[in-house]
Amino acid sequence: MAKNLNPKSPTPPTDIAALAAALARPFDTSEIHWKPQTVSGNRALVVAFVDARLIQDRLDEVVGVMGWQDHYEPLPDGSVVCRLQIRVGDEWITKQDVGGPSEQPDEGDRRKAAFSDALKRAAVKFGIGRYLYRLKPQWVDYDPAKRRIVGTPRVVVEDKAPAGTRATSAAAARPAPCPAPEVEQASATPIGKISPAQAAPAGKISPDQAAPKGLPRTGEELQRRLAQKDAQLAAEKLCQPGELVQFVVAQGVKQGLAPELAQWTSDAIQLAIEAVKTFEAARRQPLDQAA
């Protein structure tokens, strides 16, 4: 029998678990950047982000320069769709997401930011940098005159990563000056859901579901009024500046909400209101007892 001198050898099987762990490996803390999300006086609630080039370096490192490819589709509103593909064995696996433009004055810079944001969001679906979304809300010193963060925030990750990809803390979190009480959630309706009694026919809103009069109706309004309430309690020396906002954000994160207050709506806003009531009551109670 003649021997095949040019057999087509099959691609060796890929260790999916090892690939996923390599993609999800935490970045060096020196490569993580921070930006203020909420500012209260000389304190700021910061969120972490990484440069798009760091995502490209990770892909090159793990799957090779020929093992991934990206395609982009600009949308009329300025956002961009990124379709990121990684070769796994003989197949190309695709993940996609949409990135938004920045608020920079130059249109070209805004569009470039949308491309970078789209790549980073698509990469998160492969596990790259996903742990950054589990970072605990963190208040740091802020210079309002120079509009910049003072010092370097600490990287403290919530322990919710899947087995084999869990990121470890780079440093311990700095304890808050005044520990805040826990919000009682036993009787609360889960975020994003309503009870049968609250349900209304399609296209209608029941009185129970309507936003209570006088309460914030958008995340932006909630963020603004919460900062005002925070400043009021701090002026009364019931807490440290920014502590109320930090407490409310922490309660929302526990319920699966994003740390950006401007994104909160409906049930999330109601949760924030209840958290404020609980926080303020706990802080005023010692004063009432002393009186």
mmCIF file of C-alpha atoms in Angstrom, residues 77-190:
data_model
loop_
_atom_site.group_PDB
_atom_site.id
_atom_site.type_symbol
_atom_site.label_atom_id
_atom_site.label_comp_id
_atom_site.label_asym_id
_atom_site.label_seq_id
_atom_site.Cartn_x
_atom_site.Cartn_y
_atom_site.Cartn_z
ATOM 1 C CA ASP A 77 -25.585 57.207 16.408
ATOM 2 C CA GLY A 78 -21.779 57.170 16.686
ATOM 3 C CA SER A 79 -21.501 53.835 18.452
ATOM 4 C CA VAL A 80 -19.574 50.913 16.956
ATOM 5 C CA VAL A 81 -20.178 47.142 16.847
ATOM 6 C CA CYS A 82 -17.103 44.947 17.310
ATOM 7 C CA ARG A 83 -17.130 41.290 16.255
ATOM 8 C CA LEU A 84 -14.148 39.646 17.900
ATOM 9 C CA GLN A 85 -13.137 36.160 16.754
ATOM 10 C CA ILE A 86 -10.742 33.708 18.396
ATOM 11 C CA ARG A 87 -9.583 30.527 16.729
ATOM 12 C CA VAL A 88 -10.168 27.485 18.911
ATOM 13 C CA GLY A 89 -8.891 24.353 17.198
ATOM 14 C CA ASP A 90 -10.347 24.403 13.681
ATOM 15 C CA GLU A 91 -13.202 26.771 14.558
ATOM 16 C CA TRP A 92 -13.557 30.525 14.848
ATOM 17 C CA ILE A 93 -15.571 31.566 17.917
ATOM 18 C CA THR A 94 -17.223 34.992 17.661
ATOM 19 C CA LYS A 95 -18.309 37.373 20.413
ATOM 20 C CA GLN A 96 -19.653 40.855 19.759
ATOM 21 C CA ASP A 97 -20.666 43.985 21.631
ATOM 22 C CA VAL A 98 -21.290 47.691 21.084
ATOM 23 C CA GLY A 99 -19.006 50.515 22.192
ATOM 24 C CA GLY A 100 -20.061 54.106 22.711
ATOM 25 C CA PRO A 101 -18.282 57.345 21.759
ATOM 26 C CA SER A 102 -16.512 59.475 24.332
ATOM 27 C CA GLU A 103 -17.375 63.056 25.305
ATOM 28 C CA GLN A 104 -14.220 64.511 23.730
ATOM 29 C CA PRO A 105 -14.695 67.662 21.611
ATOM 30 C CA ASP A 106 -13.022 66.240 18.510
ATOM 31 C CA GLU A 107 -15.272 63.980 16.415
ATOM 32 C CA GLY A 108 -12.348 61.782 15.364
ATOM 33 C CA ASP A 109 -11.376 61.188 18.986
ATOM 34 C CA ARG A 110 -14.980 60.357 19.882
ATOM 35 C CA ARG A 111 -15.169 57.786 17.088
ATOM 36 C CA LYS A 112 -11.803 56.218 18.021
ATOM 37 C CA ALA A 113 -13.015 55.888 21.607
ATOM 38 C CA ALA A 114 -16.098 54.018 20.349
ATOM 39 C CA PHE A 115 -13.906 51.529 18.457
ATOM 40 C CA SER A 116 -11.715 50.954 21.531
ATOM 41 C CA ASP A 117 -14.734 50.611 23.811
ATOM 42 C CA ALA A 118 -16.337 48.088 21.457
ATOM 43 C CA LEU A 119 -13.189 45.931 21.394
ATOM 44 C CA LYS A 120 -12.891 45.962 25.173
ATOM 45 C CA ARG A 121 -16.551 45.062 25.642
ATOM 46 C CA ALA A 122 -16.344 42.193 23.149
ATOM 47 C CA ALA A 123 -13.155 40.937 24.828
ATOM 48 C CA VAL A 124 -14.927 40.882 28.197
ATOM 49 C CA LYS A 125 -17.234 38.206 26.762
ATOM 50 C CA PHE A 126 -14.131 36.026 26.323
ATOM 51 C CA GLY A 127 -13.219 36.764 29.960
ATOM 52 C CA ILE A 128 -10.527 39.379 29.288
ATOM 53 C CA GLY A 129 -10.716 42.018 32.005
ATOM 54 C CA ARG A 130 -14.082 40.775 33.237
ATOM 55 C CA TYR A 131 -12.842 40.830 36.828
ATOM 56 C CA LEU A 132 -12.598 44.629 36.598
ATOM 57 C CA TYR A 133 -16.402 44.715 36.770
ATOM 58 C CA ARG A 134 -16.185 42.972 40.151
ATOM 59 C CA LEU A 135 -13.988 45.601 41.742
ATOM 60 C CA LYS A 136 -15.526 46.952 44.935
ATOM 61 C CA PRO A 137 -16.797 50.549 44.792
ATOM 62 C CA GLN A 138 -13.966 52.704 46.080
ATOM 63 C CA TRP A 139 -13.724 56.296 47.268
ATOM 64 C CA VAL A 140 -10.350 58.004 46.961
ATOM 65 C CA ASP A 141 -8.876 61.463 47.451
ATOM 66 C CA TYR A 142 -9.553 63.857 44.575
ATOM 67 C CA ASP A 143 -8.155 67.250 43.590
ATOM 68 C CA PRO A 144 -11.147 69.255 42.275
ATOM 69 C CA ALA A 145 -8.916 72.114 41.107
ATOM 70 C CA LYS A 146 -6.765 69.887 38.898
ATOM 71 C CA ARG A 147 -9.687 67.490 38.272
ATOM 72 C CA ARG A 148 -7.617 64.389 38.921
ATOM 73 C CA ILE A 149 -7.316 61.488 41.367
ATOM 74 C CA VAL A 150 -4.752 61.856 44.133
ATOM 75 C CA GLY A 151 -2.604 58.758 44.566
ATOM 76 C CA THR A 152 -3.297 55.267 43.206
ATOM 77 C CA PRO A 153 -6.478 53.352 44.159
ATOM 78 C CA ARG A 154 -6.157 49.807 45.463
ATOM 79 C CA VAL A 155 -7.363 46.846 43.425
ATOM 80 C CA VAL A 156 -9.801 44.823 45.554
ATOM 81 C CA VAL A 157 -11.857 42.206 43.708
ATOM 82 C CA GLU A 158 -15.182 40.770 44.847
ATOM 83 C CA ASP A 159 -14.742 37.001 45.277
ATOM 84 C CA LYS A 160 -17.324 36.015 42.635
ATOM 85 C CA ALA A 161 -15.110 34.764 39.814
ATOM 86 C CA PRO A 162 -15.681 31.280 38.366
ATOM 87 C CA ALA A 163 -13.450 28.504 39.663
ATOM 88 C CA GLY A 164 -10.095 28.535 37.907
ATOM 89 C CA THR A 165 -10.302 32.199 36.893
ATOM 90 C CA ARG A 166 -10.645 33.871 40.303
ATOM 91 C CA ALA A 167 -8.597 37.025 40.680
ATOM 92 C CA THR A 168 -6.888 37.692 43.973
ATOM 93 C CA SER A 169 -6.700 41.045 45.705
ATOM 94 C CA ALA A 170 -3.602 43.076 45.057
ATOM 95 C CA ALA A 171 -4.065 44.830 48.397
ATOM 96 C CA ALA A 172 -6.519 44.967 51.261
ATOM 97 C CA ALA A 173 -9.273 47.565 51.100
ATOM 98 C CA ARG A 174 -8.956 50.605 53.304
ATOM 99 C CA PRO A 175 -11.723 50.411 55.940
ATOM 100 C CA ALA A 176 -14.296 53.173 55.960
ATOM 101 C CA PRO A 177 -14.027 55.646 58.867
ATOM 102 C CA CYS A 178 -17.619 54.934 59.937
ATOM 103 C CA PRO A 179 -18.930 51.435 59.125
ATOM 104 C CA ALA A 180 -22.335 51.599 57.464
ATOM 105 C CA PRO A 181 -25.209 49.295 58.445
ATOM 106 C CA GLU A 182 -26.496 46.517 56.216
ATOM 107 C CA VAL A 183 -29.794 47.036 54.386
ATOM 108 C CA GLU A 184 -32.463 44.545 55.327
ATOM 109 C CA GLN A 185 -33.457 42.701 52.128
ATOM 110 C CA ALA A 186 -35.696 39.966 53.517
ATOM 111 C CA SER A 187 -38.965 41.452 52.266
ATOM 112 C CA ALA A 188 -37.632 43.306 49.245
ATOM 113 C CA THR A 189 -38.682 42.354 45.723
ATOM 114 C CA PRO A 190 -35.616 41.325 43.640
#
